[in-house]
Amino acid sequence: MTHARTRTPVVAGWFTDAPGPDFRLLGTRCTACASVFFPREDAFCRNPGCTGGELAEVPLSQRGRVWSFTDGRYRPPSPYVSDPQVEWEPYVLVAVELAAERMVVLGQAVPGVSAADLAVGMEVEVVPGVLNEDADTTWTTWHWRPVEVAA
Amino acid sequence: MSGDIAVLGAGMHPWGKWGRSFVEYGTIAARAALTDAGLDWKQVQSVVGADTVRGGYPGHVAGATFAKALGWQGARVTSVYAACASGAQAIGAARAQILAGLADVVLVVGADAAPKGFFAPAGGERPDDPDWLRFRVLGATNPAYFGLYARRRMALHGDTVDDFAQVKVKNAAAGTLNPNARYRRTVSAEEVAASAVVADPLRLLDICATSDGAAALVLTSMDFARRHGTTDPVRIRAVSTVTPTFPRSVLDLPDIATDSAASVEPAPHSFRASIARAAYEEAGIGPEDVSLAEVYDLSTALELEWYEDLGLCGAGEGAKLLRDGTTALGGRIPVNPSGGLASFGEAVPAQAIAQVCELTWQLRGAAGDRQVSGARAGITANQGLFGHGSSVVAVR
Ligand SMILES: [Zn+2]
């Protein structure tokens, strides 16, 4: 008997639930000073020179360029979720510079990408991904994927 | 200078993995600092403890814990926490009390008994805490951020993994001369290259360990030092505890993203550079006046960034300064003559105080085989999680 897991974002409101090409990270933008925040600020604009505006949800650019990257050769501690019975699979972390927002956003690379596949300045795009699964839930996240090797 | 305070005593408990309580380490360091100052504990009017935090809860709250261990005598007490910058905050609080005339003699103590392995956030579900989130969502450990900085330097400035390894070689060599260091043997570049990769491009020997250890200072007013018969003490001339300015444009622990610079132009200098600039400005000196520096080499590559942030060289020239031998013992500006975190491992609340202990011994000409000849001024630099600046200038 198959057991359907619920797909739940690891953090609510940080990205759309749109599949495939419409997937976007979600930030907020101040209506007074146009500063963009990710992770989203919903209470106060953090620009000290701003008199304070409304914070409206805004999708971030889908593509950016690699600012830097690294990988995790050892199992990170909790609250990162991984099965200690399964051999640790290193994954890659990518810091991506978004030109329009003039900010750098960190994320995991899509599975299968290694540090050797990346270079600073390379173009990447944001895609939906799975962080981990437990009995009832598929915890979803965002991944960065090099544009050239898009499969 | 009216803003000066005197360092009358410095003391440490050696770094290591001793398996005992941080209270014991801190008490031993405090007693050593009092002996060094030639003062009795009962003369201390104020105790400032840099908090030992495990699992998000401070347990014994540091200031009063040390006051109790030394024997309750009624002194004013302060406890401070600012992650890796806790020690600088403790020194800053002590200095403010002395300069405000609230106390003449202040004891500053920081001590830790460190857990094994990666630093990790406290347990429970805390999705409103950025430090919890970076582990939950990304598995982004501290070494992951060090790896990002290192790779960025390689791409931007042409640094190599061998440059990084040479930082370890340099600091390990200095550490062999320091009886308080945990690791006291030389390390070769080949050994660094043969150690396991932790966070590409950094290897195990590029990244500092976590340690048990304690450091303490007896700080006094200049008047008290004179009355005590110390006419030419080491003086603390600046304590920089600045925060970043918006927008913060360099990715930093524990952040998942930088601020956006879309509407406000970032300051021309990074947060790390601004920490040192504030210290220099307050001290009325510049990088050209510095005889030595103690910087937070959480990773080898990060030490090279500090060279640039302290103004010891221009942007991107850190590796060249290292290759020239400028920052080694015997060079023009030795950096981490103590052996640095590479030789100590980090004991969070003690580390920024230990940096000032090293400045004190160097400026007194009492650093033994690792003495920087003719040392007149020194600077420490460090930064605590979430944007706590930490830099101290001491002179003689
Ligand atoms: Zn605003």
Coordinates of C-alpha atoms and ligand atoms in Angstrom, one line a residue:
Chain A
M1 CA 0.0 0.0 0.0
T2 CA 1.4 3.3 -1.0
H3 CA 1.5 6.1 1.6
A4 CA 1.2 9.6 0.2
R5 CA 3.4 12.2 2.0
T6 CA 2.3 15.8 2.3
R7 CA 4.6 18.3 0.6
T8 CA 5.4 21.0 3.0
P9 CA 7.9 23.9 2.7
V10 CA 10.7 23.6 5.3
V11 CA 9.9 27.3 6.1
A12 CA 6.5 28.7 5.2
G13 CA 6.4 31.7 2.8
W14 CA 10.0 31.6 1.6
F15 CA 9.2 30.3 -1.8
T16 CA 6.3 29.5 -4.1
D17 CA 4.8 26.1 -4.4
A18 CA 4.7 26.5 -8.2
P19 CA 6.3 23.5 -10.0
G20 CA 9.1 23.7 -12.5
P21 CA 9.9 26.9 -14.3
D22 CA 7.5 29.1 -12.3
F23 CA 9.3 28.4 -9.0
R24 CA 10.6 31.5 -7.2
L25 CA 12.1 32.5 -3.9
L26 CA 9.8 35.0 -2.1
G27 CA 11.1 38.1 -0.3
T28 CA 9.5 41.3 0.8
R29 CA 10.0 44.8 -0.5
C30 CA 9.5 48.0 1.4
T31 CA 7.0 50.3 -0.4
A32 CA 8.8 53.4 1.0
C33 CA 12.4 52.7 0.2
A34 CA 12.3 49.7 -2.1
S35 CA 14.8 47.7 0.0
V36 CA 14.3 43.9 -0.5
F37 CA 14.5 41.4 2.3
F38 CA 15.2 37.7 2.1
P39 CA 14.5 35.9 4.4
R40 CA 11.4 38.0 4.4
E41 CA 10.8 40.8 6.9
D42 CA 7.1 41.2 7.5
A43 CA 7.1 43.6 10.5
F44 CA 9.6 46.4 10.0
C45 CA 11.9 47.7 7.2
R46 CA 15.5 47.4 8.4
N47 CA 16.8 50.3 6.4
P48 CA 17.8 52.8 9.2
G49 CA 17.2 55.7 6.8
C50 CA 13.7 54.7 6.0
T51 CA 10.7 56.2 7.7
G52 CA 8.9 52.9 7.3
G53 CA 6.7 51.5 4.6
E54 CA 4.5 48.5 4.0
L55 CA 6.4 45.3 3.3
A56 CA 4.9 43.6 0.2
E57 CA 5.7 40.1 -1.0
V58 CA 8.0 40.1 -4.0
P59 CA 9.4 37.1 -6.0
L60 CA 13.2 37.2 -6.3
S61 CA 15.2 36.9 -9.6
Q62 CA 15.3 33.3 -10.8
R63 CA 18.8 33.5 -12.0
G64 CA 22.0 34.8 -10.5
R65 CA 25.8 34.3 -10.5
V66 CA 27.9 32.2 -8.2
W67 CA 29.5 34.4 -5.5
S68 CA 31.2 31.4 -3.9
F69 CA 30.6 27.8 -3.1
T70 CA 31.7 25.0 -0.8
D71 CA 30.6 21.6 0.3
G72 CA 29.8 19.7 3.5
R73 CA 32.0 16.6 3.7
Y74 CA 30.7 15.7 7.2
R75 CA 27.2 15.2 8.5
P76 CA 25.9 18.6 9.9
P77 CA 24.5 18.5 13.4
S78 CA 20.8 18.6 14.3
P79 CA 18.5 20.4 13.4
Y80 CA 19.8 19.3 10.0
V81 CA 17.9 16.1 9.3
S82 CA 19.8 13.1 8.0
D83 CA 19.6 9.3 8.6
P84 CA 22.7 8.3 10.7
Q85 CA 22.3 4.7 9.4
V86 CA 22.9 5.9 5.8
E87 CA 26.4 6.8 4.7
W88 CA 26.8 10.6 4.5
E89 CA 26.5 12.0 1.0
P90 CA 28.3 15.4 0.7
Y91 CA 26.2 18.2 -0.8
V92 CA 27.3 21.5 -2.2
L93 CA 26.3 25.0 -0.8
V94 CA 26.2 27.9 -3.3
A95 CA 26.1 31.6 -2.5
V96 CA 24.4 33.3 -5.4
E97 CA 24.6 37.0 -6.3
L98 CA 21.2 38.3 -7.6
A99 CA 21.9 41.4 -9.8
A100 CA 18.6 43.2 -9.5
E101 CA 18.3 42.8 -5.8
R102 CA 22.0 43.4 -5.2
M103 CA 22.1 40.6 -2.6
V104 CA 23.7 37.2 -2.1
V105 CA 21.4 34.2 -1.3
L106 CA 22.7 30.9 0.0
G107 CA 21.2 27.6 -0.9
Q108 CA 22.1 23.9 -1.6
A109 CA 23.0 22.9 -5.1
V110 CA 20.8 20.3 -6.8
P111 CA 21.8 16.8 -5.9
G112 CA 24.6 15.5 -8.2
V113 CA 26.4 18.8 -8.5
S114 CA 29.9 18.7 -6.9
A115 CA 32.2 21.6 -6.1
A116 CA 34.3 20.7 -9.1
D117 CA 31.3 21.5 -11.4
L118 CA 31.1 25.1 -10.2
A119 CA 33.1 28.3 -10.6
V120 CA 32.7 31.8 -9.2
G121 CA 30.7 33.9 -11.7
M122 CA 28.8 30.9 -13.2
E123 CA 25.1 31.4 -13.9
V124 CA 22.7 29.4 -11.8
E125 CA 18.9 29.3 -11.5
V126 CA 16.6 28.5 -8.6
V127 CA 14.6 25.3 -8.8
P128 CA 12.3 23.4 -6.3
G129 CA 14.0 20.7 -4.3
V130 CA 13.5 18.2 -1.5
L131 CA 15.3 18.7 1.8
N132 CA 14.3 15.5 3.5
E133 CA 11.4 13.1 4.0
D134 CA 9.9 11.6 7.1
A135 CA 6.9 9.2 7.5
D136 CA 4.2 11.8 6.6
T137 CA 6.0 14.7 5.1
T138 CA 8.2 15.6 2.1
W139 CA 10.0 18.8 3.3
T140 CA 10.5 21.0 0.3
T141 CA 13.2 23.7 -0.2
W142 CA 15.0 25.6 -3.0
H143 CA 18.1 24.5 -4.9
W144 CA 20.5 26.2 -7.1
R145 CA 21.2 24.6 -10.5
P146 CA 23.9 25.5 -13.0
V147 CA 22.1 26.8 -16.1
E148 CA 24.5 25.0 -18.5
V149 CA 24.0 21.5 -17.1
A150 CA 20.2 21.9 -16.7
A151 CA 18.8 18.5 -17.4
Chain B
M1 CA 45.8 59.9 27.6
S2 CA 42.7 60.2 29.7
G3 CA 40.8 57.3 28.1
D4 CA 43.5 54.8 29.0
I5 CA 43.1 52.0 31.5
A6 CA 45.9 49.9 32.9
V7 CA 46.4 46.1 32.5
L8 CA 47.9 45.2 35.8
G9 CA 47.5 41.5 35.5
A10 CA 47.0 38.8 32.9
G11 CA 46.5 35.1 33.5
M12 CA 45.4 32.0 31.6
H13 CA 44.6 28.3 32.2
P14 CA 46.3 26.4 29.4
W15 CA 44.0 25.4 26.4
G16 CA 43.3 21.7 25.9
K17 CA 40.6 19.1 26.5
W18 CA 40.9 18.7 30.2
G19 CA 37.4 17.4 31.0
R20 CA 36.9 19.6 34.0
S21 CA 34.5 22.5 34.8
F22 CA 34.9 25.9 33.2
V23 CA 34.5 27.4 36.7
E24 CA 37.8 25.6 37.7
Y25 CA 39.6 26.9 34.6
G26 CA 38.3 30.5 35.1
T27 CA 39.2 30.5 38.8
I28 CA 42.7 29.3 38.0
A29 CA 43.1 32.0 35.3
A30 CA 41.7 34.7 37.7
R31 CA 44.1 33.7 40.4
A32 CA 47.0 33.8 38.0
A33 CA 46.0 37.3 36.8
L34 CA 45.6 38.6 40.4
T35 CA 49.1 37.2 41.3
D36 CA 50.5 38.8 38.2
A37 CA 49.0 42.1 39.3
G38 CA 50.3 41.7 42.8
L39 CA 46.7 42.3 44.1
D40 CA 44.5 40.4 46.6
W41 CA 41.1 39.2 45.4
K42 CA 39.5 41.3 48.1
Q43 CA 40.8 44.5 46.4
V44 CA 38.7 43.7 43.3
Q45 CA 35.7 46.0 43.3
S46 CA 34.0 44.6 40.2
V47 CA 33.9 41.2 38.4
V48 CA 32.9 41.0 34.7
G49 CA 32.3 37.5 33.4
A50 CA 32.2 36.5 29.7
D51 CA 29.3 34.0 29.7
T52 CA 29.8 30.3 29.0
V53 CA 26.8 29.2 27.0
R54 CA 26.1 25.6 26.2
G55 CA 22.8 24.5 24.6
G56 CA 21.5 28.1 24.5
Y57 CA 21.4 28.3 28.3
P58 CA 24.2 29.8 30.3
G59 CA 24.0 27.4 33.3
H60 CA 26.3 29.0 35.9
V61 CA 26.0 32.7 34.9
A62 CA 29.6 33.6 34.5
G63 CA 30.2 36.8 36.5
A64 CA 28.8 35.7 39.9
T65 CA 29.9 32.1 39.3
F66 CA 33.5 33.2 39.3
A67 CA 32.9 35.6 42.2
K68 CA 31.5 32.7 44.2
A69 CA 34.3 30.4 43.3
L70 CA 36.9 33.0 44.3
G71 CA 34.9 33.5 47.6
W72 CA 32.0 36.0 47.9
Q73 CA 33.4 39.4 48.9
G74 CA 30.6 41.6 47.7
A75 CA 32.1 43.1 44.5
R76 CA 29.9 44.6 41.8
V77 CA 29.1 42.0 39.1
T78 CA 28.5 42.0 35.3
S79 CA 27.9 39.1 33.0
V80 CA 28.0 39.6 29.2
Y81 CA 27.4 37.4 26.2
A82 CA 28.3 38.2 22.6
A83 CA 29.4 34.8 21.2
C84 CA 33.0 35.0 20.1
A85 CA 33.1 38.7 21.0
S86 CA 32.1 38.1 24.6
G87 CA 35.6 38.7 25.9
A88 CA 35.8 42.1 24.2
Q89 CA 32.4 43.0 25.6
A90 CA 33.6 42.1 29.0
I91 CA 36.7 44.2 28.6
G92 CA 34.5 47.0 27.3
A93 CA 32.2 46.8 30.3
A94 CA 35.1 46.8 32.7
R95 CA 36.7 49.8 31.0
A96 CA 33.4 51.8 31.1
Q97 CA 33.2 51.2 34.8
I98 CA 36.8 52.3 35.4
L99 CA 36.5 55.4 33.2
A100 CA 33.2 56.3 34.8
G101 CA 34.8 56.1 38.2
L102 CA 32.5 53.3 39.4
A103 CA 35.4 51.0 40.1
D104 CA 39.2 51.2 40.3
V105 CA 40.0 47.5 40.1
V106 CA 38.0 45.2 37.8
L107 CA 38.6 41.5 37.2
V108 CA 37.6 40.2 33.7
V109 CA 37.2 36.4 33.3
G110 CA 36.2 34.1 30.4
A111 CA 36.3 30.3 30.5
D112 CA 34.9 27.5 28.5
A113 CA 34.6 23.7 28.5
A114 CA 33.9 23.1 24.9
P115 CA 31.7 20.4 23.3
K116 CA 33.1 18.0 20.7
G117 CA 32.7 18.5 17.0
F118 CA 30.7 21.2 15.1
F119 CA 29.2 24.0 17.1
A120 CA 25.4 23.4 16.9
P121 CA 22.4 25.5 18.0
A122 CA 20.3 24.6 21.0
G123 CA 17.6 21.9 20.5
G124 CA 13.9 22.3 19.8
E125 CA 12.0 23.8 16.9
R126 CA 12.9 27.4 16.6
P127 CA 12.2 28.6 13.1
D128 CA 12.3 32.2 14.2
D129 CA 16.1 31.9 15.0
P130 CA 18.3 32.5 12.0
D131 CA 21.1 30.4 13.6
W132 CA 18.7 27.5 14.0
L133 CA 17.4 27.9 10.4
R134 CA 20.8 27.8 8.7
F135 CA 21.4 24.4 10.2
R136 CA 17.8 23.1 9.6
V137 CA 17.4 24.4 6.0
L138 CA 21.0 24.3 4.7
G139 CA 23.1 22.3 7.1
A140 CA 25.4 25.3 6.9
T141 CA 28.0 24.7 9.6
N142 CA 30.6 27.3 10.6
P143 CA 33.3 25.7 8.4
A144 CA 30.8 26.0 5.5
Y145 CA 31.0 29.8 5.7
F146 CA 34.8 29.6 6.1
G147 CA 34.9 27.5 2.9
L148 CA 32.8 30.1 1.1
Y149 CA 35.2 32.9 2.1
A150 CA 38.2 30.8 1.1
R151 CA 36.9 29.9 -2.3
R152 CA 35.9 33.5 -2.9
R153 CA 39.5 34.6 -2.1
M154 CA 40.9 32.1 -4.6
A155 CA 38.6 33.4 -7.3
L156 CA 39.1 37.1 -6.6
H157 CA 42.7 37.3 -5.4
G158 CA 44.4 34.2 -6.7
D159 CA 45.1 32.8 -3.3
T160 CA 45.9 29.1 -3.3
V161 CA 45.3 26.2 -0.9
D162 CA 49.0 26.2 -0.3
D163 CA 48.8 29.9 0.9
F164 CA 46.1 28.8 3.4
A165 CA 48.3 25.9 4.5
Q166 CA 51.2 28.3 5.1
V167 CA 49.1 30.2 7.6
K168 CA 48.7 27.0 9.6
V169 CA 52.5 26.3 9.3
K170 CA 53.3 29.8 10.6
N171 CA 50.8 29.7 13.5
A172 CA 51.8 26.2 14.5
A173 CA 55.4 27.3 14.6
A174 CA 54.6 30.1 16.9
G175 CA 52.4 27.8 19.0
T176 CA 55.3 25.6 19.8
L177 CA 56.7 28.5 21.8
N178 CA 53.6 29.1 23.9
P179 CA 53.1 27.0 27.1
N180 CA 49.4 28.0 27.1
A181 CA 48.7 26.6 23.6
R182 CA 46.9 23.3 23.2
Y183 CA 48.8 22.2 20.1
R184 CA 52.6 22.7 20.5
R185 CA 54.1 20.9 17.5
T186 CA 55.1 22.2 14.1
V187 CA 52.8 21.4 11.2
S188 CA 54.0 21.1 7.6
A189 CA 52.2 22.2 4.5
E190 CA 52.2 18.5 3.4
E191 CA 50.4 17.5 6.6
V192 CA 47.7 20.2 5.9
A193 CA 47.3 18.9 2.4
A194 CA 47.0 15.4 3.6
S195 CA 44.3 16.2 6.1
A196 CA 40.6 15.5 5.2
V197 CA 38.6 18.1 3.3
V198 CA 35.9 19.5 5.7
A199 CA 34.4 22.2 3.5
D200 CA 35.9 22.6 0.1
P201 CA 38.6 24.0 -0.3
L202 CA 39.4 23.9 3.4
R203 CA 40.8 20.9 5.2
L204 CA 40.8 19.8 8.8
L205 CA 44.1 21.5 9.6
D206 CA 42.8 24.8 8.0
I207 CA 40.0 25.0 10.6
C208 CA 40.4 25.7 14.3
A209 CA 39.3 23.1 16.9
T210 CA 37.2 23.9 20.0
S211 CA 39.0 23.8 23.3
D212 CA 38.7 24.1 27.0
G213 CA 40.6 27.1 28.4
A214 CA 40.3 30.3 30.4
A215 CA 41.8 33.8 30.4
A216 CA 41.6 36.7 32.9
L217 CA 42.7 40.3 33.2
V218 CA 43.0 42.7 36.1
L219 CA 42.2 46.1 34.8
T220 CA 42.6 49.3 36.8
S221 CA 42.5 53.0 36.5
M222 CA 45.8 54.7 35.6
D223 CA 45.7 56.5 39.0
F224 CA 45.3 53.1 40.8
A225 CA 48.2 51.7 38.8
R226 CA 50.4 54.6 39.8
R227 CA 49.4 54.3 43.5
H228 CA 50.2 50.6 43.3
G229 CA 53.7 51.5 42.1
T230 CA 53.3 50.5 38.4
T231 CA 54.5 53.6 36.6
D232 CA 54.6 52.2 33.1
P233 CA 51.8 49.6 32.7
V234 CA 50.4 48.2 29.5
R235 CA 47.4 50.4 28.7
I236 CA 44.2 49.6 26.8
R237 CA 43.6 52.6 24.6
A238 CA 40.7 51.4 22.5
V239 CA 37.9 48.8 22.6
S240 CA 35.8 48.6 19.5
T241 CA 32.5 46.9 19.8
V242 CA 30.8 48.3 16.7
T243 CA 27.9 46.8 14.7
P244 CA 27.6 46.6 10.9
T245 CA 25.9 49.3 8.8
F246 CA 23.0 48.7 6.5
P247 CA 23.2 47.2 3.9
R248 CA 25.6 44.5 5.1
S249 CA 26.8 43.2 1.8
V250 CA 29.1 40.4 2.7
L251 CA 27.5 37.1 3.6
D252 CA 28.2 36.2 7.2
L253 CA 27.4 33.7 9.9
P254 CA 24.6 32.8 10.5
D255 CA 22.9 34.6 7.7
I256 CA 21.2 32.8 4.8
A257 CA 21.4 36.0 2.6
T258 CA 23.0 39.4 2.7
D259 CA 21.1 42.6 3.0
S260 CA 20.0 44.0 -0.4
A261 CA 22.0 47.0 -1.7
A262 CA 19.2 47.8 -4.2
S263 CA 18.1 51.0 -2.5
V264 CA 21.1 52.0 -0.3
E265 CA 24.7 52.0 -1.3
P266 CA 26.9 49.8 1.0
A267 CA 29.6 51.5 3.0
P268 CA 33.0 51.4 1.2
H269 CA 34.5 49.1 3.9
S270 CA 33.3 45.7 5.1
F271 CA 32.0 45.2 8.6
R272 CA 35.3 43.4 9.6
A273 CA 37.3 46.4 8.3
S274 CA 35.0 48.8 10.2
I275 CA 35.7 47.0 13.5
A276 CA 39.5 47.8 13.1
R277 CA 38.9 51.3 11.8
A278 CA 36.9 52.2 14.9
A279 CA 39.6 50.8 17.1
Y280 CA 42.4 52.7 15.3
E281 CA 40.3 55.9 15.4
E282 CA 39.7 55.7 19.1
A283 CA 43.3 54.9 19.9
G284 CA 44.6 57.6 17.6
I285 CA 47.0 55.3 15.8
G286 CA 47.0 53.6 12.4
P287 CA 48.1 50.3 11.0
E288 CA 51.6 51.7 10.5
D289 CA 52.0 52.0 14.3
V290 CA 51.2 48.4 15.0
S291 CA 54.0 46.1 16.2
L292 CA 51.8 42.9 16.3
A293 CA 48.3 41.7 15.9
E294 CA 46.2 38.9 17.3
V295 CA 43.4 38.0 14.9
Y296 CA 40.7 35.4 14.9
D297 CA 42.0 32.7 12.6
L298 CA 38.9 30.5 12.8
S299 CA 40.2 29.3 9.4
T300 CA 43.6 29.8 7.7
A301 CA 42.0 31.8 4.9
L302 CA 40.2 34.1 7.3
E303 CA 43.5 35.2 8.8
L304 CA 44.5 36.5 5.4
E305 CA 41.2 38.6 5.3
W306 CA 42.1 40.1 8.6
Y307 CA 45.4 41.4 7.3
E308 CA 43.5 43.4 4.8
D309 CA 40.7 44.4 7.2
L310 CA 43.3 45.6 9.7
G311 CA 45.0 47.7 7.0
L312 CA 48.2 45.8 7.2
C313 CA 48.1 45.6 3.4
G314 CA 45.7 46.4 0.6
A315 CA 42.7 44.4 -0.5
G316 CA 43.7 41.1 -2.0
E317 CA 47.3 41.4 -0.8
G318 CA 47.0 39.2 2.3
A319 CA 48.6 36.1 0.8
K320 CA 51.6 38.2 -0.5
L321 CA 52.1 39.6 3.0
L322 CA 52.2 36.0 4.3
R323 CA 54.5 34.8 1.6
D324 CA 56.9 37.7 2.3
G325 CA 57.2 36.6 5.9
T326 CA 55.9 39.9 7.1
T327 CA 53.4 38.3 9.5
A328 CA 55.6 35.6 10.9
L329 CA 57.6 35.9 14.1
G330 CA 60.7 37.9 13.1
G331 CA 58.7 39.7 10.4
R332 CA 57.7 43.4 10.3
I333 CA 54.2 42.8 11.8
P334 CA 53.9 39.4 13.4
V335 CA 50.3 38.2 13.4
N336 CA 49.2 35.7 15.9
P337 CA 52.6 35.4 17.7
S338 CA 50.6 33.4 20.3
G339 CA 50.0 30.7 17.8
G340 CA 46.5 31.9 17.2
L341 CA 43.4 29.7 17.2
A342 CA 45.3 27.3 15.0
S343 CA 47.4 26.4 18.1
F344 CA 44.8 27.0 20.7
G345 CA 41.4 25.9 19.3
E346 CA 38.5 28.2 20.3
A347 CA 37.3 28.6 23.8
V348 CA 34.6 31.0 23.0
P349 CA 34.2 33.3 26.0
A350 CA 37.9 33.2 26.8
Q351 CA 39.4 33.8 23.4
A352 CA 39.1 37.6 23.0
I353 CA 40.5 37.9 26.5
A354 CA 43.4 35.6 25.7
Q355 CA 44.2 37.8 22.7
V356 CA 44.7 40.7 25.1
C357 CA 46.8 38.6 27.5
E358 CA 49.1 38.0 24.6
L359 CA 49.3 41.7 23.8
T360 CA 50.1 42.4 27.4
W361 CA 52.9 39.9 27.6
Q362 CA 54.3 41.1 24.3
L363 CA 54.2 44.8 25.2
R364 CA 55.9 44.0 28.6
G365 CA 58.7 42.2 26.7
A366 CA 57.7 39.1 28.7
A367 CA 56.7 36.7 25.9
G368 CA 59.8 34.6 26.0
D369 CA 60.9 32.8 22.9
R370 CA 58.0 34.3 20.9
Q371 CA 58.8 37.9 21.9
V372 CA 58.2 40.5 19.2
S373 CA 61.2 42.8 19.6
G374 CA 60.5 46.4 20.5
A375 CA 56.7 45.9 20.6
R376 CA 55.0 49.2 21.4
A377 CA 51.4 48.8 20.2
G378 CA 49.2 45.8 19.4
I379 CA 45.7 45.2 18.1
T380 CA 43.3 42.3 18.5
A381 CA 40.5 41.6 16.0
N382 CA 37.5 39.3 16.2
Q383 CA 33.8 39.2 15.5
G384 CA 30.9 37.6 17.3
L385 CA 28.0 35.9 15.6
F386 CA 25.1 38.2 14.4
G387 CA 27.4 41.3 14.1
H388 CA 29.3 41.8 17.3
G389 CA 32.5 43.7 16.5
S390 CA 35.5 43.1 18.7
S391 CA 38.9 44.8 18.6
V392 CA 41.2 46.0 21.4
V393 CA 44.3 48.3 21.0
A394 CA 46.9 48.1 23.7
V395 CA 50.1 50.2 24.0
R396 CA 53.0 50.8 26.2
Ligands
ZN1 ZN 12.0 50.9 3.9

